[in-house]
C-alpha cells in the first residue's frame, strides 16, 4: 500500500525557515517524481513544486510564488522528499501535501494527509 | 499560465440524482486533465486522469469527458459519500494548474 506521511509543520514567524519531510512507503521511491501541493485555509489547491527521479536528472520545477525561496530535494536511500521553505511569508500559511507524480505525466496519483504550516508573528 | 475555470462553484443535488461538473481551460490542454475529490479534513483523491480514465478503485458512476478546453465530470447517481469538493487540474503545460473547485452539496 502506498503511503506518504508529511511531518515538520508548525507555527513559524515571517522571514524564518522551515523544512517539511515526506516519508514514503509501499513503492520504489526512487522510480517516481514527487511533488508538493498546498492549500490555504478555506481555499483551493496550489501546486508548489516538483522533483524528478534521478533517472530524469533529479531536476526541480517551482511555482512562481515560491521560486527562489523554496527548495525540494530527495533522499532515495531513505525514501524521503523534503521541502525547504525560506523567507516565509504570511501568505505561505497552508496545509502542505506531499504527492506522488504519475510516471510520464504530471498528475498526482497518491497524496499524504498533509501538514499545516502557519506563518504568523 | 493556463487558467482553469470550474462551474458552478456550488452544485446542490439530491441523493440518487445526476451531477454534471464543468472545467474550462484558457487554452488547449489536449486530454491532459485530471479530476480530484476532496472531502472535509481529508487529502484530495485522484478520480480521473487523461480526461476520461478512472483511477484505480474509482466507482463506475464517475465518468470524465472532453478534450481541448472543455471538460466534464459526471456522477451518474450521487451517493452520500460523493458530497465533496471536486477539482480539475491540467498537466499539459508548466506550471500545472488547478481549477477553483466545485462543491457538491446535498439538496
PDB file of C-alpha atoms in Angstrom:
ATOM      1  CA  UNK A   1       0.000   0.000   0.000  1.00  0.00           C
ATOM      2  CA  UNK A   2       1.364   3.387  -0.998  1.00  0.00           C
ATOM      3  CA  UNK A   3       1.729   5.733   1.963  1.00  0.00           C
ATOM      4  CA  UNK A   4       3.028   9.279   2.152  1.00  0.00           C
ATOM      5  CA  UNK A   5       3.474  10.845   5.579  1.00  0.00           C
ATOM      6  CA  UNK A   6       4.347  14.503   5.955  1.00  0.00           C
ATOM      7  CA  UNK A   7       5.984  15.997   9.014  1.00  0.00           C
ATOM      8  CA  UNK A   8       7.648  19.208  10.124  1.00  0.00           C
ATOM      9  CA  UNK A   9       4.763  21.649  10.016  1.00  0.00           C
ATOM     10  CA  UNK A  10       4.033  24.166  12.724  1.00  0.00           C
ATOM     11  CA  UNK A  11       3.954  27.833  13.655  1.00  0.00           C
ATOM     12  CA  UNK A  12       6.789  29.994  12.329  1.00  0.00           C
ATOM     13  CA  UNK A  13       7.396  33.720  12.224  1.00  0.00           C
ATOM     14  CA  UNK A  14       7.539  35.633   8.945  1.00  0.00           C
ATOM     15  CA  UNK A  15      11.001  35.632   7.437  1.00  0.00           C
ATOM     16  CA  UNK A  16      12.022  32.399   9.139  1.00  0.00           C
ATOM     17  CA  UNK A  17      12.618  28.950   7.671  1.00  0.00           C
ATOM     18  CA  UNK A  18      11.006  25.549   7.991  1.00  0.00           C
ATOM     19  CA  UNK A  19      11.704  22.153   6.473  1.00  0.00           C
ATOM     20  CA  UNK A  20       8.985  19.643   5.717  1.00  0.00           C
ATOM     21  CA  UNK A  21       9.603  15.954   5.197  1.00  0.00           C
ATOM     22  CA  UNK A  22       7.602  13.368   3.303  1.00  0.00           C
ATOM     23  CA  UNK A  23       8.314   9.757   4.169  1.00  0.00           C
ATOM     24  CA  UNK A  24       7.161   7.298   1.537  1.00  0.00           C
ATOM     25  CA  UNK A  25       6.487   3.591   1.668  1.00  0.00           C
ATOM     26  CA  UNK A  26       4.804   0.892  -0.389  1.00  0.00           C
ATOM     27  CA  UNK A  27       6.548   1.663  -3.687  1.00  0.00           C
ATOM     28  CA  UNK A  28      10.017   2.099  -5.164  1.00  0.00           C
ATOM     29  CA  UNK A  29      10.514   5.725  -4.189  1.00  0.00           C
ATOM     30  CA  UNK A  30      13.466   6.340  -6.461  1.00  0.00           C
ATOM     31  CA  UNK A  31      11.451   5.487  -9.564  1.00  0.00           C
ATOM     32  CA  UNK A  32       8.989   8.351  -9.113  1.00  0.00           C
ATOM     33  CA  UNK A  33       8.907  12.108  -9.278  1.00  0.00           C
ATOM     34  CA  UNK A  34       7.452  13.741  -6.182  1.00  0.00           C
ATOM     35  CA  UNK A  35       5.631  16.995  -5.739  1.00  0.00           C
ATOM     36  CA  UNK A  36       4.263  19.351  -3.092  1.00  0.00           C
ATOM     37  CA  UNK A  37       0.826  20.929  -3.323  1.00  0.00           C
ATOM     38  CA  UNK A  38      -0.573  23.371  -0.774  1.00  0.00           C
ATOM     39  CA  UNK A  39      -3.988  24.577   0.288  1.00  0.00           C
ATOM     40  CA  UNK A  40      -4.515  27.806   2.185  1.00  0.00           C
ATOM     41  CA  UNK A  41      -7.308  27.726   4.788  1.00  0.00           C
ATOM     42  CA  UNK A  42     -10.674  27.566   3.041  1.00  0.00           C
ATOM     43  CA  UNK A  43      -9.074  27.872  -0.387  1.00  0.00           C
ATOM     44  CA  UNK A  44      -8.281  25.688  -3.378  1.00  0.00           C
ATOM     45  CA  UNK A  45      -5.218  23.711  -4.360  1.00  0.00           C
ATOM     46  CA  UNK A  46      -1.955  25.312  -5.465  1.00  0.00           C
ATOM     47  CA  UNK A  47       0.966  23.374  -6.921  1.00  0.00           C
ATOM     48  CA  UNK A  48       4.226  24.328  -5.186  1.00  0.00           C
ATOM     49  CA  UNK A  49       6.993  22.344  -6.809  1.00  0.00           C
ATOM     50  CA  UNK A  50       8.234  19.086  -8.175  1.00  0.00           C
ATOM     51  CA  UNK A  51      11.383  16.943  -8.234  1.00  0.00           C
ATOM     52  CA  UNK A  52      12.055  14.401 -10.931  1.00  0.00           C
ATOM     53  CA  UNK A  53      13.504  10.989 -10.280  1.00  0.00           C
ATOM     54  CA  UNK A  54      17.262  10.542 -10.549  1.00  0.00           C
ATOM     55  CA  UNK A  55      16.719   8.724 -13.838  1.00  0.00           C
ATOM     56  CA  UNK A  56      15.480  12.048 -15.205  1.00  0.00           C
ATOM     57  CA  UNK A  57      18.200  14.083 -13.582  1.00  0.00           C
ATOM     58  CA  UNK A  58      16.503  14.787 -10.259  1.00  0.00           C
ATOM     59  CA  UNK A  59      15.750  18.280 -11.506  1.00  0.00           C
ATOM     60  CA  UNK A  60      13.151  20.550  -9.976  1.00  0.00           C
ATOM     61  CA  UNK A  61      10.380  22.922 -11.027  1.00  0.00           C
ATOM     62  CA  UNK A  62       8.691  25.536  -8.863  1.00  0.00           C
ATOM     63  CA  UNK A  63       5.659  27.752  -8.885  1.00  0.00           C
ATOM     64  CA  UNK A  64       6.458  31.420  -9.430  1.00  0.00           C
ATOM     65  CA  UNK A  65       5.087  32.243  -5.970  1.00  0.00           C
ATOM     66  CA  UNK A  66       7.800  30.214  -4.215  1.00  0.00           C
ATOM     67  CA  UNK A  67      10.679  30.179  -6.702  1.00  0.00           C
ATOM     68  CA  UNK A  68      13.902  31.339  -5.071  1.00  0.00           C
ATOM     69  CA  UNK A  69      12.530  30.749  -1.563  1.00  0.00           C
ATOM     70  CA  UNK A  70      11.566  27.061  -1.558  1.00  0.00           C
ATOM     71  CA  UNK A  71      13.764  24.086  -2.440  1.00  0.00           C
ATOM     72  CA  UNK A  72      12.721  20.494  -2.960  1.00  0.00           C
ATOM     73  CA  UNK A  73      15.211  17.674  -2.503  1.00  0.00           C
ATOM     74  CA  UNK A  74      15.107  13.923  -2.087  1.00  0.00           C
ATOM     75  CA  UNK A  75      16.956  11.138  -0.335  1.00  0.00           C
ATOM     76  CA  UNK A  76      16.181   7.953  -2.212  1.00  0.00           C
ATOM     77  CA  UNK A  77      18.093   5.822   0.304  1.00  0.00           C
ATOM     78  CA  UNK A  78      15.594   6.876   2.983  1.00  0.00           C
ATOM     79  CA  UNK A  79      12.530   7.290   0.709  1.00  0.00           C
ATOM     80  CA  UNK A  80      12.090  10.880   1.857  1.00  0.00           C
ATOM     81  CA  UNK A  81      11.300  14.046  -0.035  1.00  0.00           C
ATOM     82  CA  UNK A  82      11.952  17.430   1.543  1.00  0.00           C
ATOM     83  CA  UNK A  83      10.556  20.905   1.139  1.00  0.00           C
ATOM     84  CA  UNK A  84      12.887  23.572   2.484  1.00  0.00           C
ATOM     85  CA  UNK A  85      10.988  26.821   2.921  1.00  0.00           C
ATOM     86  CA  UNK A  86      12.945  30.028   3.491  1.00  0.00           C
ATOM     87  CA  UNK A  87      11.893  33.663   3.865  1.00  0.00           C
ATOM     88  CA  UNK A  88       8.399  32.565   4.792  1.00  0.00           C
ATOM     89  CA  UNK A  89       5.511  34.950   4.297  1.00  0.00           C
ATOM     90  CA  UNK A  90       2.080  35.038   5.912  1.00  0.00           C
ATOM     91  CA  UNK A  91       0.605  34.016   2.564  1.00  0.00           C
ATOM     92  CA  UNK A  92       2.521  30.734   2.753  1.00  0.00           C
ATOM     93  CA  UNK A  93       0.163  29.629   5.520  1.00  0.00           C
ATOM     94  CA  UNK A  94      -1.429  26.416   4.249  1.00  0.00           C
ATOM     95  CA  UNK A  95      -1.709  22.688   4.545  1.00  0.00           C
ATOM     96  CA  UNK A  96       1.158  21.226   2.556  1.00  0.00           C
ATOM     97  CA  UNK A  97       0.536  17.919   0.823  1.00  0.00           C
ATOM     98  CA  UNK A  98       3.203  15.583  -0.479  1.00  0.00           C
ATOM     99  CA  UNK A  99       2.163  13.802  -3.640  1.00  0.00           C
ATOM    100  CA  UNK A 100       3.477  11.091  -5.905  1.00  0.00           C
ATOM    101  CA  UNK A 101       3.623  12.068  -9.542  1.00  0.00           C
ATOM    102  CA  UNK A 102       2.399   9.617 -12.098  1.00  0.00           C
ATOM    103  CA  UNK A 103       5.193   8.391 -14.346  1.00  0.00           C
ATOM    104  CA  UNK A 104       5.432  10.266 -17.597  1.00  0.00           C
ATOM    105  CA  UNK A 105       2.620  12.599 -16.634  1.00  0.00           C
ATOM    106  CA  UNK A 106       2.294  15.404 -14.130  1.00  0.00           C
ATOM    107  CA  UNK A 107      -0.793  14.477 -12.211  1.00  0.00           C
ATOM    108  CA  UNK A 108      -0.838  13.240  -8.644  1.00  0.00           C
ATOM    109  CA  UNK A 109      -1.907   9.682  -8.013  1.00  0.00           C
ATOM    110  CA  UNK A 110      -1.237   9.492  -4.261  1.00  0.00           C
ATOM    111  CA  UNK A 111      -1.415  12.166  -1.584  1.00  0.00           C
ATOM    112  CA  UNK A 112      -0.280  12.370   2.003  1.00  0.00           C
ATOM    113  CA  UNK A 113      -2.603  13.645   4.734  1.00  0.00           C
ATOM    114  CA  UNK A 114      -0.870  16.986   4.822  1.00  0.00           C
ATOM    115  CA  UNK A 115       0.921  19.092   7.404  1.00  0.00           C
ATOM    116  CA  UNK A 116      -0.168  22.572   8.466  1.00  0.00           C
ATOM    117  CA  UNK A 117       2.265  25.448   8.229  1.00  0.00           C
ATOM    118  CA  UNK A 118       1.202  28.676   9.926  1.00  0.00           C
ATOM    119  CA  UNK A 119       3.278  31.776   9.290  1.00  0.00           C
ATOM    120  CA  UNK A 120       2.430  34.417  11.845  1.00  0.00           C
ATOM    121  CA  UNK A 121       4.112  36.779  14.258  1.00  0.00           C
TER     122      UNK A 121
ATOM    123  CA  UNK B   1      -0.021  30.083 -17.191  1.00  0.00           C
ATOM    124  CA  UNK B   2      -3.157  28.177 -18.127  1.00  0.00           C
ATOM    125  CA  UNK B   3      -6.194  29.250 -16.119  1.00  0.00           C
ATOM    126  CA  UNK B   4      -8.683  26.537 -15.207  1.00  0.00           C
ATOM    127  CA  UNK B   5     -12.238  27.693 -14.524  1.00  0.00           C
ATOM    128  CA  UNK B   6     -14.745  25.394 -12.856  1.00  0.00           C
ATOM    129  CA  UNK B   7     -18.500  25.836 -12.818  1.00  0.00           C
ATOM    130  CA  UNK B   8     -20.690  26.034 -10.958  1.00  0.00           C
ATOM    131  CA  UNK B   9     -18.950  26.957  -7.726  1.00  0.00           C
ATOM    132  CA  UNK B  10     -21.628  25.069  -5.789  1.00  0.00           C
ATOM    133  CA  UNK B  11     -23.971  22.377  -7.046  1.00  0.00           C
ATOM    134  CA  UNK B  12     -26.958  21.277  -4.967  1.00  0.00           C
ATOM    135  CA  UNK B  13     -28.069  17.759  -5.820  1.00  0.00           C
ATOM    136  CA  UNK B  14     -30.351  15.190  -4.225  1.00  0.00           C
ATOM    137  CA  UNK B  15     -29.000  11.703  -3.496  1.00  0.00           C
ATOM    138  CA  UNK B  16     -29.569   9.443  -6.486  1.00  0.00           C
ATOM    139  CA  UNK B  17     -29.569  12.308  -8.953  1.00  0.00           C
ATOM    140  CA  UNK B  18     -27.008  13.007 -11.643  1.00  0.00           C
ATOM    141  CA  UNK B  19     -24.357  15.701 -11.175  1.00  0.00           C
ATOM    142  CA  UNK B  20     -22.516  17.390 -14.026  1.00  0.00           C
ATOM    143  CA  UNK B  21     -19.430  19.491 -13.251  1.00  0.00           C
ATOM    144  CA  UNK B  22     -17.615  21.624 -15.813  1.00  0.00           C
ATOM    145  CA  UNK B  23     -13.995  22.642 -16.201  1.00  0.00           C
ATOM    146  CA  UNK B  24     -12.717  25.034 -18.848  1.00  0.00           C
ATOM    147  CA  UNK B  25      -9.105  25.731 -19.780  1.00  0.00           C
ATOM    148  CA  UNK B  26      -7.891  29.104 -21.054  1.00  0.00           C
ATOM    149  CA  UNK B  27      -6.056  27.279 -23.851  1.00  0.00           C
ATOM    150  CA  UNK B  28      -5.967  23.737 -25.115  1.00  0.00           C
ATOM    151  CA  UNK B  29      -4.635  21.121 -22.710  1.00  0.00           C
ATOM    152  CA  UNK B  30      -5.348  18.220 -25.077  1.00  0.00           C
ATOM    153  CA  UNK B  31      -6.534  15.347 -22.861  1.00  0.00           C
ATOM    154  CA  UNK B  32      -4.057  16.099 -20.094  1.00  0.00           C
ATOM    155  CA  UNK B  33      -6.653  16.720 -17.434  1.00  0.00           C
ATOM    156  CA  UNK B  34      -7.254  15.127 -14.048  1.00  0.00           C
ATOM    157  CA  UNK B  35     -10.117  15.322 -11.559  1.00  0.00           C
ATOM    158  CA  UNK B  36      -9.774  15.038  -7.784  1.00  0.00           C
ATOM    159  CA  UNK B  37     -12.281  14.656  -4.967  1.00  0.00           C
ATOM    160  CA  UNK B  38     -11.685  16.236  -1.562  1.00  0.00           C
ATOM    161  CA  UNK B  39     -13.834  15.609   1.500  1.00  0.00           C
ATOM    162  CA  UNK B  40     -13.663  17.884   4.556  1.00  0.00           C
ATOM    163  CA  UNK B  41     -10.497  17.354   6.565  1.00  0.00           C
ATOM    164  CA  UNK B  42      -9.074  14.901   4.043  1.00  0.00           C
ATOM    165  CA  UNK B  43      -6.472  14.996   1.327  1.00  0.00           C
ATOM    166  CA  UNK B  44      -7.606  15.088  -2.298  1.00  0.00           C
ATOM    167  CA  UNK B  45      -8.044  11.775  -4.066  1.00  0.00           C
ATOM    168  CA  UNK B  46      -7.412  11.139  -7.752  1.00  0.00           C
ATOM    169  CA  UNK B  47     -10.606  10.229  -9.610  1.00  0.00           C
ATOM    170  CA  UNK B  48      -9.890  10.653 -13.316  1.00  0.00           C
ATOM    171  CA  UNK B  49      -6.795  11.189 -15.459  1.00  0.00           C
ATOM    172  CA  UNK B  50      -6.334  11.575 -19.187  1.00  0.00           C
ATOM    173  CA  UNK B  51      -9.706  13.360 -19.121  1.00  0.00           C
ATOM    174  CA  UNK B  52     -11.671  10.113 -19.082  1.00  0.00           C
ATOM    175  CA  UNK B  53      -9.757   7.247 -17.420  1.00  0.00           C
ATOM    176  CA  UNK B  54     -10.881   6.300 -13.936  1.00  0.00           C
ATOM    177  CA  UNK B  55      -8.136   5.828 -11.370  1.00  0.00           C
ATOM    178  CA  UNK B  56      -7.780   2.544  -9.537  1.00  0.00           C
ATOM    179  CA  UNK B  57     -10.740   1.767  -7.308  1.00  0.00           C
ATOM    180  CA  UNK B  58     -12.955   4.595  -8.526  1.00  0.00           C
ATOM    181  CA  UNK B  59     -16.586   3.525  -8.997  1.00  0.00           C
ATOM    182  CA  UNK B  60     -18.075   3.437 -12.479  1.00  0.00           C
ATOM    183  CA  UNK B  61     -20.628   6.120 -11.564  1.00  0.00           C
ATOM    184  CA  UNK B  62     -17.790   8.648 -12.032  1.00  0.00           C
ATOM    185  CA  UNK B  63     -17.030   9.480 -15.650  1.00  0.00           C
ATOM    186  CA  UNK B  64     -14.999  12.148 -17.370  1.00  0.00           C
ATOM    187  CA  UNK B  65     -15.205  13.527 -20.870  1.00  0.00           C
ATOM    188  CA  UNK B  66     -13.878  16.297 -23.066  1.00  0.00           C
ATOM    189  CA  UNK B  67     -10.664  17.440 -24.687  1.00  0.00           C
ATOM    190  CA  UNK B  68      -9.008  20.676 -25.667  1.00  0.00           C
ATOM    191  CA  UNK B  69     -10.567  23.340 -23.472  1.00  0.00           C
ATOM    192  CA  UNK B  70     -13.885  21.891 -22.288  1.00  0.00           C
ATOM    193  CA  UNK B  71     -14.201  19.046 -19.812  1.00  0.00           C
ATOM    194  CA  UNK B  72     -16.970  17.442 -17.797  1.00  0.00           C
ATOM    195  CA  UNK B  73     -17.089  15.221 -14.733  1.00  0.00           C
ATOM    196  CA  UNK B  74     -20.350  13.337 -14.373  1.00  0.00           C
ATOM    197  CA  UNK B  75     -21.520  11.462 -11.314  1.00  0.00           C
ATOM    198  CA  UNK B  76     -24.382   9.339 -12.569  1.00  0.00           C
ATOM    199  CA  UNK B  77     -26.221   8.694  -9.309  1.00  0.00           C
ATOM    200  CA  UNK B  78     -24.969  10.590  -6.280  1.00  0.00           C
ATOM    201  CA  UNK B  79     -24.259   8.594  -3.168  1.00  0.00           C
ATOM    202  CA  UNK B  80     -23.925  10.111   0.289  1.00  0.00           C
ATOM    203  CA  UNK B  81     -20.151   9.694   0.179  1.00  0.00           C
ATOM    204  CA  UNK B  82     -19.891  11.726  -3.039  1.00  0.00           C
ATOM    205  CA  UNK B  83     -20.748  15.046  -1.416  1.00  0.00           C
ATOM    206  CA  UNK B  84     -17.396  16.806  -1.541  1.00  0.00           C
ATOM    207  CA  UNK B  85     -15.358  19.386  -3.425  1.00  0.00           C
ATOM    208  CA  UNK B  86     -14.084  18.444  -6.872  1.00  0.00           C
ATOM    209  CA  UNK B  87     -11.036  19.966  -8.557  1.00  0.00           C
ATOM    210  CA  UNK B  88      -9.775  19.718 -12.096  1.00  0.00           C
ATOM    211  CA  UNK B  89      -6.070  20.008 -12.922  1.00  0.00           C
ATOM    212  CA  UNK B  90      -4.274  20.441 -16.233  1.00  0.00           C
ATOM    213  CA  UNK B  91      -0.871  18.872 -16.712  1.00  0.00           C
ATOM    214  CA  UNK B  92      -0.278  19.738 -20.343  1.00  0.00           C
ATOM    215  CA  UNK B  93       1.831  22.824 -19.625  1.00  0.00           C
ATOM    216  CA  UNK B  94       4.063  24.165 -16.878  1.00  0.00           C
ATOM    217  CA  UNK B  95       3.087  25.206 -14.364  1.00  0.00           C
ATOM    218  CA  UNK B  96       0.415  22.621 -13.711  1.00  0.00           C
ATOM    219  CA  UNK B  97      -2.698  24.420 -12.546  1.00  0.00           C
ATOM    220  CA  UNK B  98      -5.894  23.596 -10.691  1.00  0.00           C
ATOM    221  CA  UNK B  99      -9.395  24.905 -11.055  1.00  0.00           C
ATOM    222  CA  UNK B 100     -11.028  26.678  -8.134  1.00  0.00           C
ATOM    223  CA  UNK B 101     -13.241  23.708  -7.303  1.00  0.00           C
ATOM    224  CA  UNK B 102     -16.917  22.795  -7.361  1.00  0.00           C
ATOM    225  CA  UNK B 103     -18.625  21.949  -4.101  1.00  0.00           C
ATOM    226  CA  UNK B 104     -21.300  19.287  -4.465  1.00  0.00           C
ATOM    227  CA  UNK B 105     -23.749  19.633  -1.600  1.00  0.00           C
ATOM    228  CA  UNK B 106     -26.906  17.880  -0.534  1.00  0.00           C
ATOM    229  CA  UNK B 107     -30.088  19.491  -1.815  1.00  0.00           C
TER     230      UNK B 107
END
